[in-house]
């Protein structure tokens, strides 16, 4: 499965969530998206956004030990 | 079987919008939420920036509300369009720079556009008659309905029984008898209804849902407009107003000084757009200089920057000044003593 990437680094919440929402709207059900961000808020907000909109979170956590960057991977649900 | 009616509910993240959406949801209406990001929203930012807030569990209240209700939430970014609301509100401002009445009309108007585009039937807000002195009065309720274009497709379930009947009631999509008649500033009816629905741990923002109701923030925005000679702003401007100490020692420049590591990192992202200063001989904060400084101003800015670092009591501190083009200069200065910083410099 081809996984798309979204660079949301240096944006503060809720902008990474808004960018994720815009991107997901252009994807098909079952497609995957990897979001990279620097605001740790994405670890709470993107999974919450996925839960209310019916998408599946595959992974959410820091990219590096210093916790300067964070990654959230999701699979698009039936209603993008 | 007829399809259930569909409502789009404005979700701010506070209790009232949560209850309003729940009341219509309970009547079998299909509800989805809409939330607007204006750039002034209290959500998120400051937590992400300040070091002292980093450990606090943080949540987006609008998303939390949507989860409680089990509804979808559409977050809509309105930063550009919202500028006209803040800079030239037709109905003026509330106690600070909050243009609540225009803002409500704007948001209901955007929700109305969304409703038409997505083939929904009506709009729900958590407004309560008499709750806010300017924007939630009996006589402003029709203003919002009219100016937004929503007309009688706008339903306020928490106070609907005090207002004329709306389309959703006439069509029988909702039963007026099951709507409420809350009014005034008391929060008791809302809290009782929250308990009835089993909601706990909801957000109760004190002033309002955005920074424009905050006195300190409004003062800094007012200063920005005054110095520019016009009411205008860019997204970066309003973000920077949330961060650091702001001092205006001279009319033509101000200094933004980081208060902790978190703010330091945040300001670092902006440093190339500004003259910026930081002490090199002692640990200390990054300071951005906004304005058109003359040579003497740079000396003053360097002394102020030294004042906020660990060299504040030292005889002399070395401060590096970097210009947007990359040109650097090093100055040795005496930190400005606290008593030489008049209170009015602090914005
Ligand atoms: S407090 Fe802010 S977001 Fe809320 S209505 Fe007033 S201006 Fe709009």
Tab-separated table of C-alpha atoms and ligand atoms in Angstrom:
chain	number	residue	atom	x	y	z
A	1	UNK	CA	0.000	0.000	0.000
A	2	UNK	CA	1.358	3.321	-1.024
A	3	UNK	CA	1.707	5.600	1.994
A	4	UNK	CA	1.559	9.346	1.469
A	5	UNK	CA	3.450	11.845	3.609
A	6	UNK	CA	2.426	15.202	4.999
A	7	UNK	CA	4.977	17.608	6.400
A	8	UNK	CA	3.269	19.562	9.212
A	9	UNK	CA	6.476	20.535	10.981
A	10	UNK	CA	6.683	24.020	12.507
A	11	UNK	CA	2.907	24.333	12.547
A	12	UNK	CA	1.089	24.670	15.862
A	13	UNK	CA	-2.107	22.803	16.685
A	14	UNK	CA	-4.721	22.830	15.323
A	15	UNK	CA	-3.005	23.585	11.977
A	16	UNK	CA	-1.500	20.068	11.642
A	17	UNK	CA	-4.984	18.622	12.191
A	18	UNK	CA	-6.471	20.965	9.586
A	19	UNK	CA	-3.768	20.023	7.056
A	20	UNK	CA	-4.379	16.336	7.823
A	21	UNK	CA	-8.106	16.807	7.275
A	22	UNK	CA	-7.519	18.531	3.923
A	23	UNK	CA	-5.191	15.775	2.742
A	24	UNK	CA	-7.419	12.918	3.905
A	25	UNK	CA	-10.353	14.475	2.017
A	26	UNK	CA	-8.398	13.832	-1.207
A	27	UNK	CA	-7.510	10.216	-0.367
A	28	UNK	CA	-9.514	7.051	-0.952
A	29	UNK	CA	-10.703	4.702	1.803
A	30	UNK	CA	-7.928	2.318	2.818
A	31	UNK	CA	-5.087	4.643	1.789
A	32	UNK	CA	-2.484	5.561	4.383
A	33	UNK	CA	-1.010	8.880	5.436
A	34	UNK	CA	2.046	9.636	7.533
A	35	UNK	CA	2.074	13.035	9.235
A	36	UNK	CA	5.293	14.536	10.533
A	37	UNK	CA	5.037	17.364	13.082
A	38	UNK	CA	6.968	19.287	15.714
A	39	UNK	CA	4.014	20.198	17.973
A	40	UNK	CA	3.581	17.307	20.444
A	41	UNK	CA	-0.125	18.203	20.531
A	42	UNK	CA	-0.570	16.116	17.367
A	43	UNK	CA	-0.195	12.958	19.454
A	44	UNK	CA	-3.505	13.794	21.145
A	45	UNK	CA	-5.286	15.787	18.455
A	46	UNK	CA	-4.784	13.718	15.294
A	47	UNK	CA	-5.858	10.438	16.967
A	48	UNK	CA	-8.912	12.246	18.435
A	49	UNK	CA	-9.723	13.672	15.009
A	50	UNK	CA	-9.348	10.158	13.515
A	51	UNK	CA	-11.638	8.634	16.139
A	52	UNK	CA	-14.473	11.089	15.542
A	53	UNK	CA	-14.160	10.875	11.770
A	54	UNK	CA	-13.769	7.120	11.486
A	55	UNK	CA	-10.107	6.755	10.473
A	56	UNK	CA	-7.688	4.262	11.968
A	57	UNK	CA	-4.491	5.351	13.744
A	58	UNK	CA	-1.706	2.898	12.961
A	59	UNK	CA	1.053	4.563	14.930
A	60	UNK	CA	1.642	7.756	16.958
A	61	UNK	CA	4.836	8.692	18.751
A	62	UNK	CA	8.128	10.584	18.744
A	63	UNK	CA	10.474	10.098	15.808
A	64	UNK	CA	13.689	10.643	17.747
A	65	UNK	CA	14.867	10.166	21.306
A	66	UNK	CA	15.051	13.932	21.827
A	67	UNK	CA	11.288	14.151	21.084
A	68	UNK	CA	11.660	17.062	18.728
A	69	UNK	CA	9.610	15.480	15.960
A	70	UNK	CA	6.513	13.322	16.039
A	71	UNK	CA	4.880	10.950	13.591
A	72	UNK	CA	1.259	9.896	13.289
A	73	UNK	CA	0.295	7.256	10.709
A	74	UNK	CA	-3.318	6.634	9.803
A	75	UNK	CA	-5.460	4.587	7.454
A	76	UNK	CA	-8.358	6.428	5.828
A	77	UNK	CA	-11.801	5.150	6.881
A	78	UNK	CA	-14.889	4.556	4.724
A	79	UNK	CA	-15.858	8.276	4.549
A	80	UNK	CA	-12.814	10.410	3.839
B	1	UNK	CA	-39.314	5.817	6.267
B	2	UNK	CA	-38.245	9.437	6.054
B	3	UNK	CA	-34.592	10.218	6.483
B	4	UNK	CA	-33.667	11.971	9.752
B	5	UNK	CA	-33.057	15.702	9.470
B	6	UNK	CA	-29.407	16.779	9.425
B	7	UNK	CA	-27.983	19.565	11.541
B	8	UNK	CA	-24.550	21.161	11.603
B	9	UNK	CA	-23.665	22.289	15.127
B	10	UNK	CA	-21.131	25.022	15.922
B	11	UNK	CA	-18.736	23.419	18.371
B	12	UNK	CA	-16.526	25.823	20.286
B	13	UNK	CA	-15.380	23.241	22.802
B	14	UNK	CA	-17.323	24.784	25.692
B	15	UNK	CA	-20.260	23.367	27.591
B	16	UNK	CA	-23.061	25.268	25.845
B	17	UNK	CA	-22.291	24.011	22.363
B	18	UNK	CA	-21.932	20.483	23.742
B	19	UNK	CA	-25.379	20.631	25.350
B	20	UNK	CA	-27.067	22.283	22.368
B	21	UNK	CA	-25.826	19.576	20.014
B	22	UNK	CA	-26.833	16.852	22.453
B	23	UNK	CA	-30.381	18.220	22.820
B	24	UNK	CA	-31.085	17.948	19.075
B	25	UNK	CA	-29.173	14.695	18.739
B	26	UNK	CA	-31.499	13.199	21.339
B	27	UNK	CA	-34.434	14.026	19.137
B	28	UNK	CA	-33.138	11.740	16.428
B	29	UNK	CA	-31.453	14.438	14.320
B	30	UNK	CA	-28.199	13.507	12.554
B	31	UNK	CA	-25.633	15.984	13.902
B	32	UNK	CA	-22.149	16.856	12.656
B	33	UNK	CA	-19.935	19.483	14.249
B	34	UNK	CA	-18.102	22.422	12.728
B	35	UNK	CA	-15.311	24.353	14.436
B	36	UNK	CA	-13.554	27.470	13.157
B	37	UNK	CA	-9.890	28.299	13.544
B	38	UNK	CA	-9.440	32.068	13.410
B	39	UNK	CA	-5.861	32.280	14.680
B	40	UNK	CA	-7.036	33.775	17.978
B	41	UNK	CA	-8.393	30.537	19.438
B	42	UNK	CA	-7.067	29.691	22.870
B	43	UNK	CA	-6.648	26.039	21.920
B	44	UNK	CA	-3.249	24.533	21.766
B	45	UNK	CA	-0.668	27.134	20.947
B	46	UNK	CA	0.465	28.444	24.255
B	47	UNK	CA	0.681	24.922	25.613
B	48	UNK	CA	2.900	23.936	22.767
B	49	UNK	CA	5.128	26.967	23.221
B	50	UNK	CA	5.742	27.512	26.920
B	51	UNK	CA	8.004	25.050	28.690
B	52	UNK	CA	5.993	25.192	31.907
B	53	UNK	CA	2.874	24.021	30.077
B	54	UNK	CA	4.478	21.129	28.251
B	55	UNK	CA	3.874	18.572	30.957
B	56	UNK	CA	0.174	19.399	31.255
B	57	UNK	CA	-2.144	17.037	29.472
B	58	UNK	CA	-3.458	18.954	26.541
B	59	UNK	CA	-6.529	18.333	24.506
B	60	UNK	CA	-8.423	20.063	21.791
B	61	UNK	CA	-11.751	20.789	23.467
B	62	UNK	CA	-13.763	20.837	20.255
B	63	UNK	CA	-12.509	17.342	19.397
B	64	UNK	CA	-13.212	16.231	22.953
B	65	UNK	CA	-16.808	17.479	22.647
B	66	UNK	CA	-17.235	15.669	19.330
B	67	UNK	CA	-16.036	12.464	20.958
B	68	UNK	CA	-18.487	12.844	23.831
B	69	UNK	CA	-21.287	13.211	21.305
B	70	UNK	CA	-19.998	10.572	18.910
B	71	UNK	CA	-20.231	13.009	15.990
B	72	UNK	CA	-17.897	13.988	13.185
B	73	UNK	CA	-16.083	17.290	13.521
B	74	UNK	CA	-15.033	19.486	10.622
B	75	UNK	CA	-12.365	22.036	11.535
B	76	UNK	CA	-12.398	24.984	9.162
B	77	UNK	CA	-9.528	27.429	8.902
B	78	UNK	CA	-10.793	30.992	8.409
B	79	UNK	CA	-7.653	33.014	9.197
B	80	UNK	CA	-7.760	35.274	6.105
B	81	UNK	CA	-11.493	35.919	6.005
B	82	UNK	CA	-11.618	36.599	9.726
B	83	UNK	CA	-9.280	39.600	9.429
B	84	UNK	CA	-12.113	41.821	8.231
B	85	UNK	CA	-14.183	40.826	11.267
B	86	UNK	CA	-11.449	41.781	13.727
B	87	UNK	CA	-10.219	44.922	12.046
B	88	UNK	CA	-13.570	46.475	11.063
B	89	UNK	CA	-16.457	44.998	13.026
B	90	UNK	CA	-19.753	46.537	12.025
B	91	UNK	CA	-21.096	46.187	15.555
B	92	UNK	CA	-17.930	47.215	17.373
B	93	UNK	CA	-16.037	45.457	20.120
B	94	UNK	CA	-16.911	43.926	23.467
B	95	UNK	CA	-14.943	44.714	26.609
B	96	UNK	CA	-11.604	44.150	24.834
B	97	UNK	CA	-10.933	43.641	21.121
B	98	UNK	CA	-13.514	40.869	20.832
B	99	UNK	CA	-15.969	41.578	17.994
B	100	UNK	CA	-18.380	38.940	19.321
B	101	UNK	CA	-21.523	39.940	17.487
B	102	UNK	CA	-19.836	40.180	14.079
B	103	UNK	CA	-17.903	37.014	14.884
B	104	UNK	CA	-21.071	35.041	15.654
B	105	UNK	CA	-22.721	36.291	12.481
B	106	UNK	CA	-19.638	35.348	10.492
B	107	UNK	CA	-19.401	31.846	11.958
B	108	UNK	CA	-23.088	31.095	11.562
B	109	UNK	CA	-22.771	32.410	8.000
B	110	UNK	CA	-19.891	30.022	7.279
B	111	UNK	CA	-21.861	27.167	8.848
B	112	UNK	CA	-24.802	28.123	6.623
B	113	UNK	CA	-22.605	27.899	3.514
B	114	UNK	CA	-21.368	24.507	4.721
B	115	UNK	CA	-24.951	23.394	5.350
B	116	UNK	CA	-25.983	24.198	1.776
B	117	UNK	CA	-22.881	22.636	0.280
B	118	UNK	CA	-23.348	19.390	2.230
B	119	UNK	CA	-27.110	19.224	1.910
B	120	UNK	CA	-27.841	19.600	5.615
B	121	UNK	CA	-31.103	21.074	6.927
B	122	UNK	CA	-30.326	23.459	9.752
B	123	UNK	CA	-27.733	24.981	12.075
B	124	UNK	CA	-27.398	24.616	15.842
B	125	UNK	CA	-25.588	26.949	18.248
B	126	UNK	CA	-25.211	26.961	22.027
B	127	UNK	CA	-26.254	30.597	22.406
B	128	UNK	CA	-28.284	31.566	25.465
B	129	UNK	CA	-30.365	34.745	25.657
B	130	UNK	CA	-28.842	37.286	28.024
B	131	UNK	CA	-25.678	35.328	28.619
B	132	UNK	CA	-23.269	37.859	27.156
B	133	UNK	CA	-23.873	41.581	27.411
B	134	UNK	CA	-23.153	42.345	23.782
B	135	UNK	CA	-23.556	39.311	21.568
B	136	UNK	CA	-26.140	37.172	23.317
B	137	UNK	CA	-29.100	39.441	23.995
B	138	UNK	CA	-32.680	38.945	22.964
B	139	UNK	CA	-32.363	41.789	20.445
B	140	UNK	CA	-29.081	40.541	18.931
B	141	UNK	CA	-30.366	37.021	18.280
B	142	UNK	CA	-32.297	38.074	15.148
B	143	UNK	CA	-29.306	40.164	14.003
B	144	UNK	CA	-27.141	37.039	13.878
B	145	UNK	CA	-29.854	35.024	12.129
B	146	UNK	CA	-30.337	37.773	9.552
B	147	UNK	CA	-26.761	38.847	8.874
B	148	UNK	CA	-25.503	35.269	8.616
B	149	UNK	CA	-28.108	34.457	5.997
B	150	UNK	CA	-29.247	31.475	8.072
B	151	UNK	CA	-32.634	33.044	8.900
B	152	UNK	CA	-34.974	30.583	10.539
B	153	UNK	CA	-32.733	27.637	9.809
B	154	UNK	CA	-30.772	28.700	12.886
B	155	UNK	CA	-31.865	26.878	16.032
B	156	UNK	CA	-30.673	27.669	19.572
B	157	UNK	CA	-31.855	24.609	21.517
B	158	UNK	CA	-30.874	26.039	24.926
B	159	UNK	CA	-33.162	29.070	24.664
B	160	UNK	CA	-35.425	28.270	21.694
B	161	UNK	CA	-38.603	28.462	23.756
B	162	UNK	CA	-37.930	32.129	24.460
B	163	UNK	CA	-37.541	32.890	20.752
B	164	UNK	CA	-39.884	32.764	17.759
B	165	UNK	CA	-40.450	29.362	16.218
B	166	UNK	CA	-37.885	28.292	13.634
B	167	UNK	CA	-38.117	26.113	10.552
B	168	UNK	CA	-36.829	22.917	12.254
B	169	UNK	CA	-39.622	23.287	14.818
B	170	UNK	CA	-42.327	24.024	12.237
B	171	UNK	CA	-41.233	21.121	10.077
B	172	UNK	CA	-41.358	18.823	13.083
B	173	UNK	CA	-37.661	17.916	12.782
B	174	UNK	CA	-37.428	18.838	16.468
B	175	UNK	CA	-40.112	19.118	19.132
B	176	UNK	CA	-40.200	22.635	20.612
B	177	UNK	CA	-41.484	21.246	23.912
B	178	UNK	CA	-38.230	19.346	24.349
B	179	UNK	CA	-36.098	22.442	23.807
B	180	UNK	CA	-35.073	24.806	26.617
B	181	UNK	CA	-35.730	28.298	27.920
B	182	UNK	CA	-32.407	29.165	29.543
B	183	UNK	CA	-31.581	32.835	29.924
B	184	UNK	CA	-29.200	35.097	31.781
B	185	UNK	CA	-25.722	34.655	33.106
B	186	UNK	CA	-26.372	31.874	35.585
B	187	UNK	CA	-24.648	28.652	34.621
B	188	UNK	CA	-26.811	26.508	36.876
B	189	UNK	CA	-29.312	25.263	34.253
B	190	UNK	CA	-26.453	24.236	31.972
B	191	UNK	CA	-24.683	22.428	34.778
B	192	UNK	CA	-27.864	20.605	35.737
B	193	UNK	CA	-28.421	19.552	32.121
B	194	UNK	CA	-24.793	18.417	31.857
B	195	UNK	CA	-25.303	16.262	34.952
B	196	UNK	CA	-28.505	14.852	33.470
B	197	UNK	CA	-26.618	13.849	30.313
B	198	UNK	CA	-23.733	12.497	32.380
B	199	UNK	CA	-21.126	14.971	31.088
B	200	UNK	CA	-18.251	15.749	33.437
B	201	UNK	CA	-14.834	17.285	32.930
B	202	UNK	CA	-16.037	19.766	30.315
B	203	UNK	CA	-14.137	22.977	29.586
B	204	UNK	CA	-15.371	26.207	31.151
B	205	UNK	CA	-13.374	29.033	29.574
B	206	UNK	CA	-13.620	32.099	31.801
B	207	UNK	CA	-13.646	35.048	29.389
B	208	UNK	CA	-14.576	33.507	26.101
B	209	UNK	CA	-13.284	31.201	23.459
B	210	UNK	CA	-10.533	33.415	22.091
B	211	UNK	CA	-7.563	35.645	22.921
B	212	UNK	CA	-9.414	38.765	21.807
B	213	UNK	CA	-11.298	38.753	25.123
B	214	UNK	CA	-7.993	38.767	27.027
B	215	UNK	CA	-7.058	42.216	28.276
B	216	UNK	CA	-3.294	41.774	27.947
B	217	UNK	CA	-3.547	40.306	24.507
B	218	UNK	CA	-5.923	43.030	23.327
B	219	UNK	CA	-3.559	45.714	24.612
B	220	UNK	CA	-0.701	44.256	22.569
B	221	UNK	CA	-2.850	44.040	19.454
B	222	UNK	CA	-4.037	47.619	19.988
B	223	UNK	CA	-0.413	48.739	20.306
B	224	UNK	CA	0.458	46.949	17.061
B	225	UNK	CA	-2.316	48.755	15.203
B	226	UNK	CA	-1.469	52.118	16.674
B	227	UNK	CA	2.192	51.810	15.717
B	228	UNK	CA	1.374	50.695	12.195
B	229	UNK	CA	-1.122	53.505	11.782
B	230	UNK	CA	-3.778	51.047	10.589
B	231	UNK	CA	-5.775	48.084	11.753
B	232	UNK	CA	-4.173	45.163	10.000
B	233	UNK	CA	-2.281	42.036	10.897
B	234	UNK	CA	-0.664	38.932	9.479
B	235	UNK	CA	-0.958	35.465	10.992
B	236	UNK	CA	2.637	35.669	12.249
B	237	UNK	CA	1.854	38.946	14.056
B	238	UNK	CA	-0.972	37.470	16.071
B	239	UNK	CA	1.038	34.364	16.894
B	240	UNK	CA	3.920	36.482	18.183
B	241	UNK	CA	1.555	38.447	20.419
B	242	UNK	CA	0.946	35.219	22.347
B	243	UNK	CA	4.619	34.738	23.119
B	244	UNK	CA	7.240	36.440	25.300
B	245	UNK	CA	7.492	39.750	27.123
B	246	UNK	CA	6.685	42.671	24.861
B	247	UNK	CA	8.382	45.984	25.669
B	248	UNK	CA	8.083	49.191	23.729
B	249	UNK	CA	10.863	51.531	24.894
B	250	UNK	CA	10.467	53.851	21.900
B	251	UNK	CA	7.465	54.500	19.657
B	252	UNK	CA	9.233	53.114	16.595
B	253	UNK	CA	10.358	49.760	17.948
B	254	UNK	CA	9.474	47.049	20.386
B	255	UNK	CA	11.331	44.087	21.770
B	256	UNK	CA	9.906	40.577	22.186
B	257	UNK	CA	11.906	38.694	24.819
B	258	UNK	CA	11.529	34.939	25.378
B	259	UNK	CA	10.591	33.906	28.931
B	260	UNK	CA	11.747	30.295	28.817
B	261	UNK	CA	13.320	27.649	26.568
B	262	UNK	CA	10.022	26.860	24.912
B	263	UNK	CA	9.489	30.470	23.886
B	264	UNK	CA	13.133	30.728	22.887
B	265	UNK	CA	12.685	27.833	20.450
B	266	UNK	CA	9.504	29.329	19.117
B	267	UNK	CA	11.072	32.764	18.542
B	268	UNK	CA	14.083	31.108	16.884
B	269	UNK	CA	11.743	30.151	14.057
B	270	UNK	CA	11.044	33.833	13.416
B	271	UNK	CA	14.526	35.273	13.943
B	272	UNK	CA	15.478	35.644	10.290
B	273	UNK	CA	12.619	38.090	9.714
B	274	UNK	CA	13.787	40.439	12.492
B	275	UNK	CA	16.819	42.150	13.947
B	276	UNK	CA	17.502	39.767	16.824
B	277	UNK	CA	19.716	39.882	19.849
B	278	UNK	CA	21.140	37.517	22.397
B	279	UNK	CA	23.879	37.631	25.000
B	280	UNK	CA	26.988	35.630	24.142
B	281	UNK	CA	28.963	36.081	27.364
B	282	UNK	CA	26.137	34.854	29.627
B	283	UNK	CA	23.133	32.556	29.176
B	284	UNK	CA	20.055	34.563	28.283
B	285	UNK	CA	16.967	34.808	26.123
B	286	UNK	CA	16.567	35.538	22.448
B	287	UNK	CA	14.981	38.930	21.746
B	288	UNK	CA	13.361	39.988	18.488
B	289	UNK	CA	13.288	43.643	17.593
B	290	UNK	CA	10.180	44.720	15.688
B	291	UNK	CA	10.474	48.162	14.096
B	292	UNK	CA	13.027	50.496	12.542
B	293	UNK	CA	15.851	50.944	15.044
B	294	UNK	CA	18.454	53.704	14.867
B	295	UNK	CA	21.997	53.092	16.153
B	296	UNK	CA	21.164	54.387	19.636
B	297	UNK	CA	18.131	52.111	19.745
B	298	UNK	CA	20.331	49.082	19.146
B	299	UNK	CA	22.381	50.031	22.189
B	300	UNK	CA	19.228	50.287	24.291
B	301	UNK	CA	17.863	46.998	22.905
B	302	UNK	CA	21.169	45.276	23.711
B	303	UNK	CA	21.114	46.603	27.282
B	304	UNK	CA	17.532	45.398	27.710
B	305	UNK	CA	18.349	41.970	26.296
B	306	UNK	CA	21.242	41.723	28.773
B	307	UNK	CA	18.855	42.699	31.560
B	308	UNK	CA	16.745	39.563	31.019
B	309	UNK	CA	19.679	37.135	30.993
B	310	UNK	CA	21.854	35.686	33.724
B	311	UNK	CA	24.319	38.547	33.307
B	312	UNK	CA	21.786	41.064	34.609
B	313	UNK	CA	23.985	41.971	37.601
B	314	UNK	CA	27.272	41.850	35.668
B	315	UNK	CA	29.349	44.970	34.915
B	316	UNK	CA	29.230	44.211	31.247
B	317	UNK	CA	27.628	41.687	28.928
B	318	UNK	CA	28.481	40.901	25.346
B	319	UNK	CA	25.430	40.936	23.094
B	320	UNK	CA	25.298	39.807	19.496
B	321	UNK	CA	22.991	41.733	17.185
B	322	UNK	CA	22.031	40.013	13.938
B	323	UNK	CA	20.253	41.812	11.108
B	324	UNK	CA	17.792	40.133	8.743
B	325	UNK	CA	20.413	40.119	5.957
B	326	UNK	CA	22.748	38.126	8.235
B	327	UNK	CA	25.058	41.019	9.147
B	328	UNK	CA	26.304	40.592	12.732
B	329	UNK	CA	27.738	42.958	15.273
B	330	UNK	CA	28.967	42.411	18.801
B	331	UNK	CA	28.439	45.014	21.510
B	332	UNK	CA	29.640	45.132	25.064
B	333	UNK	CA	26.979	46.790	27.185
B	334	UNK	CA	25.999	47.418	30.770
B	335	UNK	CA	22.673	45.643	31.499
B	336	UNK	CA	19.885	48.149	31.990
B	337	UNK	CA	19.074	48.369	35.719
B	338	UNK	CA	15.509	47.403	36.627
B	339	UNK	CA	14.764	50.913	37.919
B	340	UNK	CA	15.520	52.369	34.497
B	341	UNK	CA	12.748	50.324	32.882
B	342	UNK	CA	9.499	52.281	33.314
B	343	UNK	CA	6.366	50.177	33.783
B	344	UNK	CA	4.768	51.663	30.677
B	345	UNK	CA	7.373	50.010	28.443
B	346	UNK	CA	5.737	46.671	29.202
B	347	UNK	CA	2.834	46.030	26.878
C	1	LIG	S1	-15.032	35.323	22.282
C	1	LIG	FE1	-13.866	35.436	20.360
C	1	LIG	S2	-14.446	33.573	19.200
C	1	LIG	FE2	-15.977	33.858	20.858
C	1	LIG	S3	-17.621	35.058	19.859
C	1	LIG	FE3	-16.256	36.542	20.848
C	1	LIG	S4	-14.814	37.141	19.227
C	1	LIG	FE4	-15.822	35.239	18.560
